[in-house]
Structure formats: structure tokens, C-alpha cells
Amino acid sequence: MLPVHWAGELLQLLPERALWWPGARVLFVADLHLGKAATYRALGQPVPGGTTLENLSRLDALIARHVPQRLVFLGDFLHAAQARTVLATVEDWRARHAGIAMTLVRGNHDSRAGDPPETLDINVVDEPFLLGPFACCHHPQSHATHFVLAGHLHPACKLYGRGHDSMRLPCFVSDARQAVLPAFGEFTGGLVMASAPGRRFYAVGGSTVWALPVAD
């Protein structure tokens, strides 16, 4: 994990592509996209199964390690209406973590998929959801008083080797008053984000997160 200080708070960028706020015991996850593979299969696309169980297993490991009091989903919890076929599996997972408060900040895919059922006991809100000094959002944006935590873009960065080879990795991206988290879900793409003045990139590779050099 890599410590950063945003909005006067210590946070930790996790190699599992999640954000941990130890002071408040809050775990942030963006772009879970549960049921994305099931949605593609429903449309006749030959894609592998098991991604929902993999996503939930990774969440299980994070919860066991950090013991959060709250889990905040920064949008796109379900991928589409067809993804609701995975809800029985998600309900079993939620029952194992009944003591954790969970909040979903609606994203663009949530608008199409519909809110999770009340049996999941997930508080569903519109952006921005204010939590301490943070404005929890799905879409990157500015906020007058709070530091924005967002998703939506599935940010990635591209690293170049001396032999003109390259590698694309998921990453966290921060600006002066905003940070964008990488997509947590399996089977999600990534957008290579351009450099900008004051922008920092934190690449995720294997079990490590590291800060990339600041561009000139």
C-alpha cells in the first residue's frame, strides 16, 4: 500500500485497486461492475464466468484485512439490468458482512441497472455524498468545499521501456482537489489519462502501488 495525504487526511492506496481511510475506517471502491460478464453472456457473447465471485472474494480479503466500519461504492455497482441475475450471490456475500454500513453513490450504470434491492441493506445516494472532508462521487468533478473522490474513468497509465516496449497499468490519479480511483471490478477496461499540470499518477502492478515521477 502507498500512503498519501489528501484533504488533510492520511489515506492508503491499495494494490487491490481500492482506497483505505484508516482514520475513519472507511474503504472506498469504484466501478465494481458486478455481473458484467453475465450481461455479455446474456447478449450471446462467449465470455468466461466467475468474475462476480472473484470480485466478491477480493472484497472479502480487503474486509478481513482492514475491518472497515463503512464501505463506499463510488458508482457502477451493477453493470446492467441483465446483471441482476447475480444478486442471489451478492445477497449471500452481504449477509456475511451485515455489520458493515454500505453506501452506493449512483453512477451511470446504476441508472440503467436499477438500485440494489433493499435486502442488500445498501444506502443508495446521488453524488456528491459528503463524508468528512470528501465529496464521494462517481463522475470526476469539482466541489466548492470538499475534496472529490471519484471513479468512472477506469484510469490507466502507460509505462515505456528503453527498447520501445510499453505496459499499461491501472492507476490512481490525483489533482489538486480531486482523485480518481481505478476500476475495482474484473473484466473492465481502462482509459489512459493524459498528463496535466499538478497531476500525479500512482501505478498499480501486482502487489505494489508506486508514485510515478512527476512530468516536467
C-alpha positions as protocol buffer text, in pm:
chain_id: "A"
residue {
  index: 1
  type: MET
  ca { x: 0 y: 0 z: 0 }
}
residue {
  index: 2
  type: LEU
  ca { x: 107 y: 357 z: -58 }
}
residue {
  index: 3
  type: PRO
  ca { x: 25 y: 637 z: 190 }
}
residue {
  index: 4
  type: VAL
  ca { x: -97 y: 972 z: 58 }
}
residue {
  index: 5
  type: HIS
  ca { x: -231 y: 1285 z: 224 }
}
residue {
  index: 6
  type: TRP
  ca { x: -545 y: 1427 z: 67 }
}
residue {
  index: 7
  type: ALA
  ca { x: -768 y: 1690 z: 227 }
}
residue {
  index: 8
  type: GLY
  ca { x: -551 y: 1678 z: 539 }
}
residue {
  index: 9
  type: GLU
  ca { x: -619 y: 1307 z: 589 }
}
residue {
  index: 10
  type: LEU
  ca { x: -391 y: 1006 z: 564 }
}
residue {
  index: 11
  type: LEU
  ca { x: -519 y: 754 z: 312 }
}
residue {
  index: 12
  type: GLN
  ca { x: -370 y: 439 z: 170 }
}
residue {
  index: 13
  type: LEU
  ca { x: -375 y: 339 z: -197 }
}
residue {
  index: 14
  type: LEU
  ca { x: -419 y: -37 z: -204 }
}
residue {
  index: 15
  type: PRO
  ca { x: -284 y: -270 z: -476 }
}
residue {
  index: 16
  type: GLU
  ca { x: -628 y: -432 z: -485 }
}
residue {
  index: 17
  type: ARG
  ca { x: -736 y: -106 z: -655 }
}
residue {
  index: 18
  type: ALA
  ca { x: -921 y: 28 z: -352 }
}
residue {
  index: 19
  type: LEU
  ca { x: -871 y: 323 z: -116 }
}
residue {
  index: 20
  type: TRP
  ca { x: -846 y: 290 z: 262 }
}
residue {
  index: 21
  type: TRP
  ca { x: -911 y: 576 z: 505 }
}
residue {
  index: 22
  type: PRO
  ca { x: -780 y: 438 z: 835 }
}
residue {
  index: 23
  type: GLY
  ca { x: -877 y: 738 z: 1048 }
}
residue {
  index: 24
  type: ALA
  ca { x: -1248 y: 679 z: 980 }
}
residue {
  index: 25
  type: ARG
  ca { x: -1221 y: 308 z: 896 }
}
residue {
  index: 26
  type: VAL
  ca { x: -1377 y: 359 z: 553 }
}
residue {
  index: 27
  type: LEU
  ca { x: -1299 y: 152 z: 244 }
}
residue {
  index: 28
  type: PHE
  ca { x: -1368 y: 311 z: -96 }
}
residue {
  index: 29
  type: VAL
  ca { x: -1421 y: 104 z: -410 }
}
residue {
  index: 30
  type: ALA
  ca { x: -1505 y: 235 z: -758 }
}
residue {
  index: 31
  type: ASP
  ca { x: -1660 y: 64 z: -1059 }
}
residue {
  index: 32
  type: LEU
  ca { x: -1731 y: -285 z: -930 }
}
residue {
  index: 33
  type: HIS
  ca { x: -1947 y: -366 z: -1236 }
}
residue {
  index: 34
  type: LEU
  ca { x: -2089 y: -683 z: -1085 }
}
residue {
  index: 35
  type: GLY
  ca { x: -2247 y: -908 z: -1344 }
}
residue {
  index: 36
  type: LYS
  ca { x: -2067 y: -758 z: -1642 }
}
residue {
  index: 37
  type: ALA
  ca { x: -1965 y: -1099 z: -1777 }
}
residue {
  index: 38
  type: ALA
  ca { x: -2317 y: -1231 z: -1715 }
}
residue {
  index: 39
  type: THR
  ca { x: -2454 y: -936 z: -1912 }
}
residue {
  index: 40
  type: TYR
  ca { x: -2230 y: -1015 z: -2209 }
}
residue {
  index: 41
  type: ARG
  ca { x: -2328 y: -1382 z: -2196 }
}
residue {
  index: 42
  type: ALA
  ca { x: -2696 y: -1282 z: -2192 }
}
residue {
  index: 43
  type: LEU
  ca { x: -2627 y: -1093 z: -2514 }
}
residue {
  index: 44
  type: GLY
  ca { x: -2472 y: -1402 z: -2672 }
}
residue {
  index: 45
  type: GLN
  ca { x: -2107 y: -1309 z: -2624 }
}
residue {
  index: 46
  type: PRO
  ca { x: -1876 y: -1603 z: -2530 }
}
residue {
  index: 47
  type: VAL
  ca { x: -1706 y: -1460 z: -2222 }
}
residue {
  index: 48
  type: PRO
  ca { x: -1585 y: -1655 z: -1917 }
}
residue {
  index: 49
  type: GLY
  ca { x: -1785 y: -1679 z: -1595 }
}
residue {
  index: 50
  type: GLY
  ca { x: -1677 y: -1644 z: -1234 }
}
residue {
  index: 51
  type: THR
  ca { x: -1593 y: -1273 z: -1232 }
}
residue {
  index: 52
  type: THR
  ca { x: -1861 y: -1186 z: -974 }
}
residue {
  index: 53
  type: LEU
  ca { x: -1727 y: -1446 z: -730 }
}
residue {
  index: 54
  type: GLU
  ca { x: -1373 y: -1320 z: -795 }
}
residue {
  index: 55
  type: ASN
  ca { x: -1473 y: -959 z: -724 }
}
residue {
  index: 56
  type: LEU
  ca { x: -1654 y: -1052 z: -403 }
}
residue {
  index: 57
  type: SER
  ca { x: -1366 y: -1273 z: -291 }
}
residue {
  index: 58
  type: ARG
  ca { x: -1126 y: -981 z: -332 }
}
residue {
  index: 59
  type: LEU
  ca { x: -1363 y: -765 z: -127 }
}
residue {
  index: 60
  type: ASP
  ca { x: -1374 y: -1038 z: 139 }
}
residue {
  index: 61
  type: ALA
  ca { x: -995 y: -1027 z: 166 }
}
residue {
  index: 62
  type: LEU
  ca { x: -989 y: -648 z: 200 }
}
residue {
  index: 63
  type: ILE
  ca { x: -1259 y: -655 z: 467 }
}
residue {
  index: 64
  type: ALA
  ca { x: -1075 y: -924 z: 662 }
}
residue {
  index: 65
  type: ARG
  ca { x: -751 y: -727 z: 646 }
}
residue {
  index: 66
  type: HIS
  ca { x: -880 y: -378 z: 730 }
}
residue {
  index: 67
  type: VAL
  ca { x: -1206 y: -443 z: 921 }
}
residue {
  index: 68
  type: PRO
  ca { x: -1385 y: -133 z: 787 }
}
residue {
  index: 69
  type: GLN
  ca { x: -1684 y: 23 z: 956 }
}
residue {
  index: 70
  type: ARG
  ca { x: -1814 y: 155 z: 624 }
}
residue {
  index: 71
  type: LEU
  ca { x: -1775 y: 54 z: 261 }
}
residue {
  index: 72
  type: VAL
  ca { x: -1845 y: 321 z: -1 }
}
residue {
  index: 73
  type: PHE
  ca { x: -1903 y: 220 z: -363 }
}
residue {
  index: 74
  type: LEU
  ca { x: -1821 y: 511 z: -593 }
}
residue {
  index: 75
  type: GLY
  ca { x: -2073 y: 414 z: -858 }
}
residue {
  index: 76
  type: ASP
  ca { x: -2140 y: 134 z: -1107 }
}
residue {
  index: 77
  type: PHE
  ca { x: -2218 y: -138 z: -855 }
}
residue {
  index: 78
  type: LEU
  ca { x: -2411 y: -347 z: -1111 }
}
residue {
  index: 79
  type: HIS
  ca { x: -2319 y: -338 z: -1477 }
}
residue {
  index: 80
  type: ALA
  ca { x: -2666 y: -354 z: -1635 }
}
residue {
  index: 81
  type: ALA
  ca { x: -3020 y: -477 z: -1585 }
}
residue {
  index: 82
  type: GLN
  ca { x: -2914 y: -823 z: -1711 }
}
residue {
  index: 83
  type: ALA
  ca { x: -2659 y: -833 z: -1427 }
}
residue {
  index: 84
  type: ARG
  ca { x: -2936 y: -870 z: -1169 }
}
residue {
  index: 85
  type: THR
  ca { x: -2906 y: -1247 z: -1221 }
}
residue {
  index: 86
  type: VAL
  ca { x: -2605 y: -1235 z: -986 }
}
residue {
  index: 87
  type: LEU
  ca { x: -2798 y: -1075 z: -699 }
}
residue {
  index: 88
  type: ALA
  ca { x: -2852 y: -1402 z: -510 }
}
residue {
  index: 89
  type: THR
  ca { x: -2474 y: -1442 z: -491 }
}
residue {
  index: 90
  type: VAL
  ca { x: -2437 y: -1081 z: -381 }
}
residue {
  index: 91
  type: GLU
  ca { x: -2701 y: -1126 z: -110 }
}
residue {
  index: 92
  type: ASP
  ca { x: -2507 y: -1422 z: 32 }
}
residue {
  index: 93
  type: TRP
  ca { x: -2195 y: -1207 z: 36 }
}
residue {
  index: 94
  type: ARG
  ca { x: -2376 y: -916 z: 204 }
}
residue {
  index: 95
  type: ALA
  ca { x: -2510 y: -1145 z: 476 }
}
residue {
  index: 96
  type: ARG
  ca { x: -2152 y: -1233 z: 573 }
}
residue {
  index: 97
  type: HIS
  ca { x: -2079 y: -862 z: 629 }
}
residue {
  index: 98
  type: ALA
  ca { x: -2404 y: -749 z: 787 }
}
residue {
  index: 99
  type: GLY
  ca { x: -2222 y: -538 z: 1047 }
}
residue {
  index: 100
  type: ILE
  ca { x: -2064 y: -307 z: 789 }
}
residue {
  index: 101
  type: ALA
  ca { x: -2250 y: 4 z: 674 }
}
residue {
  index: 102
  type: MET
  ca { x: -2251 y: 25 z: 295 }
}
residue {
  index: 103
  type: THR
  ca { x: -2325 y: 321 z: 70 }
}
residue {
  index: 104
  type: LEU
  ca { x: -2358 y: 330 z: -308 }
}
residue {
  index: 105
  type: VAL
  ca { x: -2314 y: 662 z: -488 }
}
residue {
  index: 106
  type: ARG
  ca { x: -2516 y: 617 z: -806 }
}
residue {
  index: 107
  type: GLY
  ca { x: -2319 y: 604 z: -1130 }
}
residue {
  index: 108
  type: ASN
  ca { x: -2425 y: 595 z: -1493 }
}
residue {
  index: 109
  type: HIS
  ca { x: -2450 y: 216 z: -1500 }
}
residue {
  index: 110
  type: ASP
  ca { x: -2657 y: 217 z: -1180 }
}
residue {
  index: 111
  type: SER
  ca { x: -2912 y: 436 z: -1356 }
}
residue {
  index: 112
  type: ARG
  ca { x: -2960 y: 161 z: -1615 }
}
residue {
  index: 113
  type: ALA
  ca { x: -2924 y: -140 z: -1384 }
}
residue {
  index: 114
  type: GLY
  ca { x: -3151 y: -2 z: -1112 }
}
residue {
  index: 115
  type: ASP
  ca { x: -3079 y: 30 z: -741 }
}
residue {
  index: 116
  type: PRO
  ca { x: -2976 y: -280 z: -549 }
}
residue {
  index: 117
  type: PRO
  ca { x: -3272 y: -445 z: -371 }
}
residue {
  index: 118
  type: GLU
  ca { x: -3348 y: -336 z: -16 }
}
residue {
  index: 119
  type: THR
  ca { x: -3247 y: -683 z: 106 }
}
residue {
  index: 120
  type: LEU
  ca { x: -2885 y: -586 z: 42 }
}
residue {
  index: 121
  type: ASP
  ca { x: -2910 y: -308 z: 302 }
}
residue {
  index: 122
  type: ILE
  ca { x: -2704 y: -68 z: 93 }
}
residue {
  index: 123
  type: ASN
  ca { x: -2781 y: 303 z: 131 }
}
residue {
  index: 124
  type: VAL
  ca { x: -2812 y: 443 z: -223 }
}
residue {
  index: 125
  type: VAL
  ca { x: -2746 y: 815 z: -275 }
}
residue {
  index: 126
  type: ASP
  ca { x: -2682 y: 1062 z: -554 }
}
residue {
  index: 127
  type: GLU
  ca { x: -2350 y: 1238 z: -596 }
}
residue {
  index: 128
  type: PRO
  ca { x: -2198 y: 1416 z: -417 }
}
residue {
  index: 129
  type: PHE
  ca { x: -2215 y: 1220 z: -92 }
}
residue {
  index: 130
  type: LEU
  ca { x: -2026 y: 1422 z: 171 }
}
residue {
  index: 131
  type: LEU
  ca { x: -1821 y: 1223 z: 417 }
}
residue {
  index: 132
  type: GLY
  ca { x: -1578 y: 1418 z: 635 }
}
residue {
  index: 133
  type: PRO
  ca { x: -1364 y: 1633 z: 403 }
}
residue {
  index: 134
  type: PHE
  ca { x: -1450 y: 1420 z: 100 }
}
residue {
  index: 135
  type: ALA
  ca { x: -1718 y: 1451 z: -167 }
}
residue {
  index: 136
  type: CYS
  ca { x: -1783 y: 1095 z: -277 }
}
residue {
  index: 137
  type: CYS
  ca { x: -1885 y: 1094 z: -643 }
}
residue {
  index: 138
  type: HIS
  ca { x: -1893 y: 867 z: -944 }
}
residue {
  index: 139
  type: HIS
  ca { x: -1812 y: 1122 z: -1212 }
}
residue {
  index: 140
  type: PRO
  ca { x: -1494 y: 1330 z: -1171 }
}
residue {
  index: 141
  type: GLN
  ca { x: -1591 y: 1689 z: -1097 }
}
residue {
  index: 142
  type: SER
  ca { x: -1505 y: 1989 z: -886 }
}
residue {
  index: 143
  type: HIS
  ca { x: -1660 y: 2072 z: -550 }
}
residue {
  index: 144
  type: ALA
  ca { x: -1652 y: 2409 z: -376 }
}
residue {
  index: 145
  type: THR
  ca { x: -1566 y: 2285 z: -28 }
}
residue {
  index: 146
  type: HIS
  ca { x: -1470 y: 1915 z: -35 }
}
residue {
  index: 147
  type: PHE
  ca { x: -1200 y: 1700 z: -194 }
}
residue {
  index: 148
  type: VAL
  ca { x: -1361 y: 1479 z: -459 }
}
residue {
  index: 149
  type: LEU
  ca { x: -1314 y: 1102 z: -467 }
}
residue {
  index: 150
  type: ALA
  ca { x: -1447 y: 960 z: -795 }
}
residue {
  index: 151
  type: GLY
  ca { x: -1437 y: 670 z: -1037 }
}
residue {
  index: 152
  type: HIS
  ca { x: -1600 y: 629 z: -1380 }
}
residue {
  index: 153
  type: LEU
  ca { x: -1288 y: 673 z: -1594 }
}
residue {
  index: 154
  type: HIS
  ca { x: -1117 y: 341 z: -1507 }
}
residue {
  index: 155
  type: PRO
  ca { x: -784 y: 530 z: -1519 }
}
residue {
  index: 156
  type: ALA
  ca { x: -471 y: 368 z: -1654 }
}
residue {
  index: 157
  type: CYS
  ca { x: -116 y: 481 z: -1725 }
}
residue {
  index: 158
  type: LYS
  ca { x: 134 y: 370 z: -1984 }
}
residue {
  index: 159
  type: LEU
  ca { x: 495 y: 294 z: -1895 }
}
residue {
  index: 160
  type: TYR
  ca { x: 767 y: 281 z: -2159 }
}
residue {
  index: 161
  type: GLY
  ca { x: 1087 y: 77 z: -2156 }
}
residue {
  index: 162
  type: ARG
  ca { x: 1422 y: 152 z: -2316 }
}
residue {
  index: 163
  type: GLY
  ca { x: 1354 y: -88 z: -2601 }
}
residue {
  index: 164
  type: HIS
  ca { x: 1040 y: 98 z: -2707 }
}
residue {
  index: 165
  type: ASP
  ca { x: 823 y: -159 z: -2533 }
}
residue {
  index: 166
  type: SER
  ca { x: 534 y: -41 z: -2320 }
}
residue {
  index: 167
  type: MET
  ca { x: 299 y: -161 z: -2048 }
}
residue {
  index: 168
  type: ARG
  ca { x: -41 y: -30 z: -1949 }
}
residue {
  index: 169
  type: LEU
  ca { x: -134 y: -48 z: -1582 }
}
residue {
  index: 170
  type: PRO
  ca { x: -436 y: 62 z: -1378 }
}
residue {
  index: 171
  type: CYS
  ca { x: -364 y: 363 z: -1161 }
}
residue {
  index: 172
  type: PHE
  ca { x: -489 y: 617 z: -913 }
}
residue {
  index: 173
  type: VAL
  ca { x: -482 y: 975 z: -1041 }
}
residue {
  index: 174
  type: SER
  ca { x: -486 y: 1285 z: -823 }
}
residue {
  index: 175
  type: ASP
  ca { x: -518 y: 1655 z: -895 }
}
residue {
  index: 176
  type: ALA
  ca { x: -526 y: 1948 z: -654 }
}
residue {
  index: 177
  type: ARG
  ca { x: -884 y: 1889 z: -533 }
}
residue {
  index: 178
  type: GLN
  ca { x: -977 y: 1552 z: -678 }
}
residue {
  index: 179
  type: ALA
  ca { x: -866 y: 1190 z: -705 }
}
residue {
  index: 180
  type: VAL
  ca { x: -991 y: 919 z: -939 }
}
residue {
  index: 181
  type: LEU
  ca { x: -977 y: 555 z: -835 }
}
residue {
  index: 182
  type: PRO
  ca { x: -903 y: 266 z: -1072 }
}
residue {
  index: 183
  type: ALA
  ca { x: -1184 y: 25 z: -1151 }
}
residue {
  index: 184
  type: PHE
  ca { x: -1206 y: -247 z: -887 }
}
residue {
  index: 185
  type: GLY
  ca { x: -1402 y: -493 z: -1097 }
}
residue {
  index: 186
  type: GLU
  ca { x: -1253 y: -767 z: -1310 }
}
residue {
  index: 187
  type: PHE
  ca { x: -1331 y: -761 z: -1681 }
}
residue {
  index: 188
  type: THR
  ca { x: -1322 y: -381 z: -1701 }
}
residue {
  index: 189
  type: GLY
  ca { x: -1119 y: -176 z: -1945 }
}
residue {
  index: 190
  type: GLY
  ca { x: -905 y: 126 z: -1873 }
}
residue {
  index: 191
  type: LEU
  ca { x: -858 y: 478 z: -2007 }
}
residue {
  index: 192
  type: VAL
  ca { x: -501 y: 606 z: -2038 }
}
residue {
  index: 193
  type: MET
  ca { x: -516 y: 952 z: -1886 }
}
residue {
  index: 194
  type: ALA
  ca { x: -310 y: 1240 z: -2013 }
}
residue {
  index: 195
  type: SER
  ca { x: -62 y: 1433 z: -1804 }
}
residue {
  index: 196
  type: ALA
  ca { x: -166 y: 1773 z: -1673 }
}
residue {
  index: 197
  type: PRO
  ca { x: -4 y: 2037 z: -1452 }
}
residue {
  index: 198
  type: GLY
  ca { x: -6 y: 1917 z: -1092 }
}
residue {
  index: 199
  type: ARG
  ca { x: -147 y: 1575 z: -1181 }
}
residue {
  index: 200
  type: ARG
  ca { x: 2 y: 1271 z: -1005 }
}
residue {
  index: 201
  type: PHE
  ca { x: -17 y: 909 z: -1116 }
}
residue {
  index: 202
  type: TYR
  ca { x: 9 y: 609 z: -886 }
}
residue {
  index: 203
  type: ALA
  ca { x: 53 y: 287 z: -1082 }
}
residue {
  index: 204
  type: VAL
  ca { x: -79 y: -47 z: -961 }
}
residue {
  index: 205
  type: GLY
  ca { x: 118 y: -358 z: -1050 }
}
residue {
  index: 206
  type: GLY
  ca { x: 98 y: -693 z: -876 }
}
residue {
  index: 207
  type: SER
  ca { x: 107 y: -634 z: -501 }
}
residue {
  index: 208
  type: THR
  ca { x: 251 y: -282 z: -522 }
}
residue {
  index: 209
  type: VAL
  ca { x: 138 y: 76 z: -571 }
}
residue {
  index: 210
  type: TRP
  ca { x: 405 y: 332 z: -652 }
}
residue {
  index: 211
  type: ALA
  ca { x: 410 y: 701 z: -735 }
}
residue {
  index: 212
  type: LEU
  ca { x: 529 y: 777 z: -1086 }
}
residue {
  index: 213
  type: PRO
  ca { x: 771 y: 1064 z: -1144 }
}
residue {
  index: 214
  type: VAL
  ca { x: 607 y: 1399 z: -1198 }
}
residue {
  index: 215
  type: ALA
  ca { x: 618 y: 1502 z: -1565 }
}
residue {
  index: 216
  type: ASP
  ca { x: 814 y: 1815 z: -1648 }
}
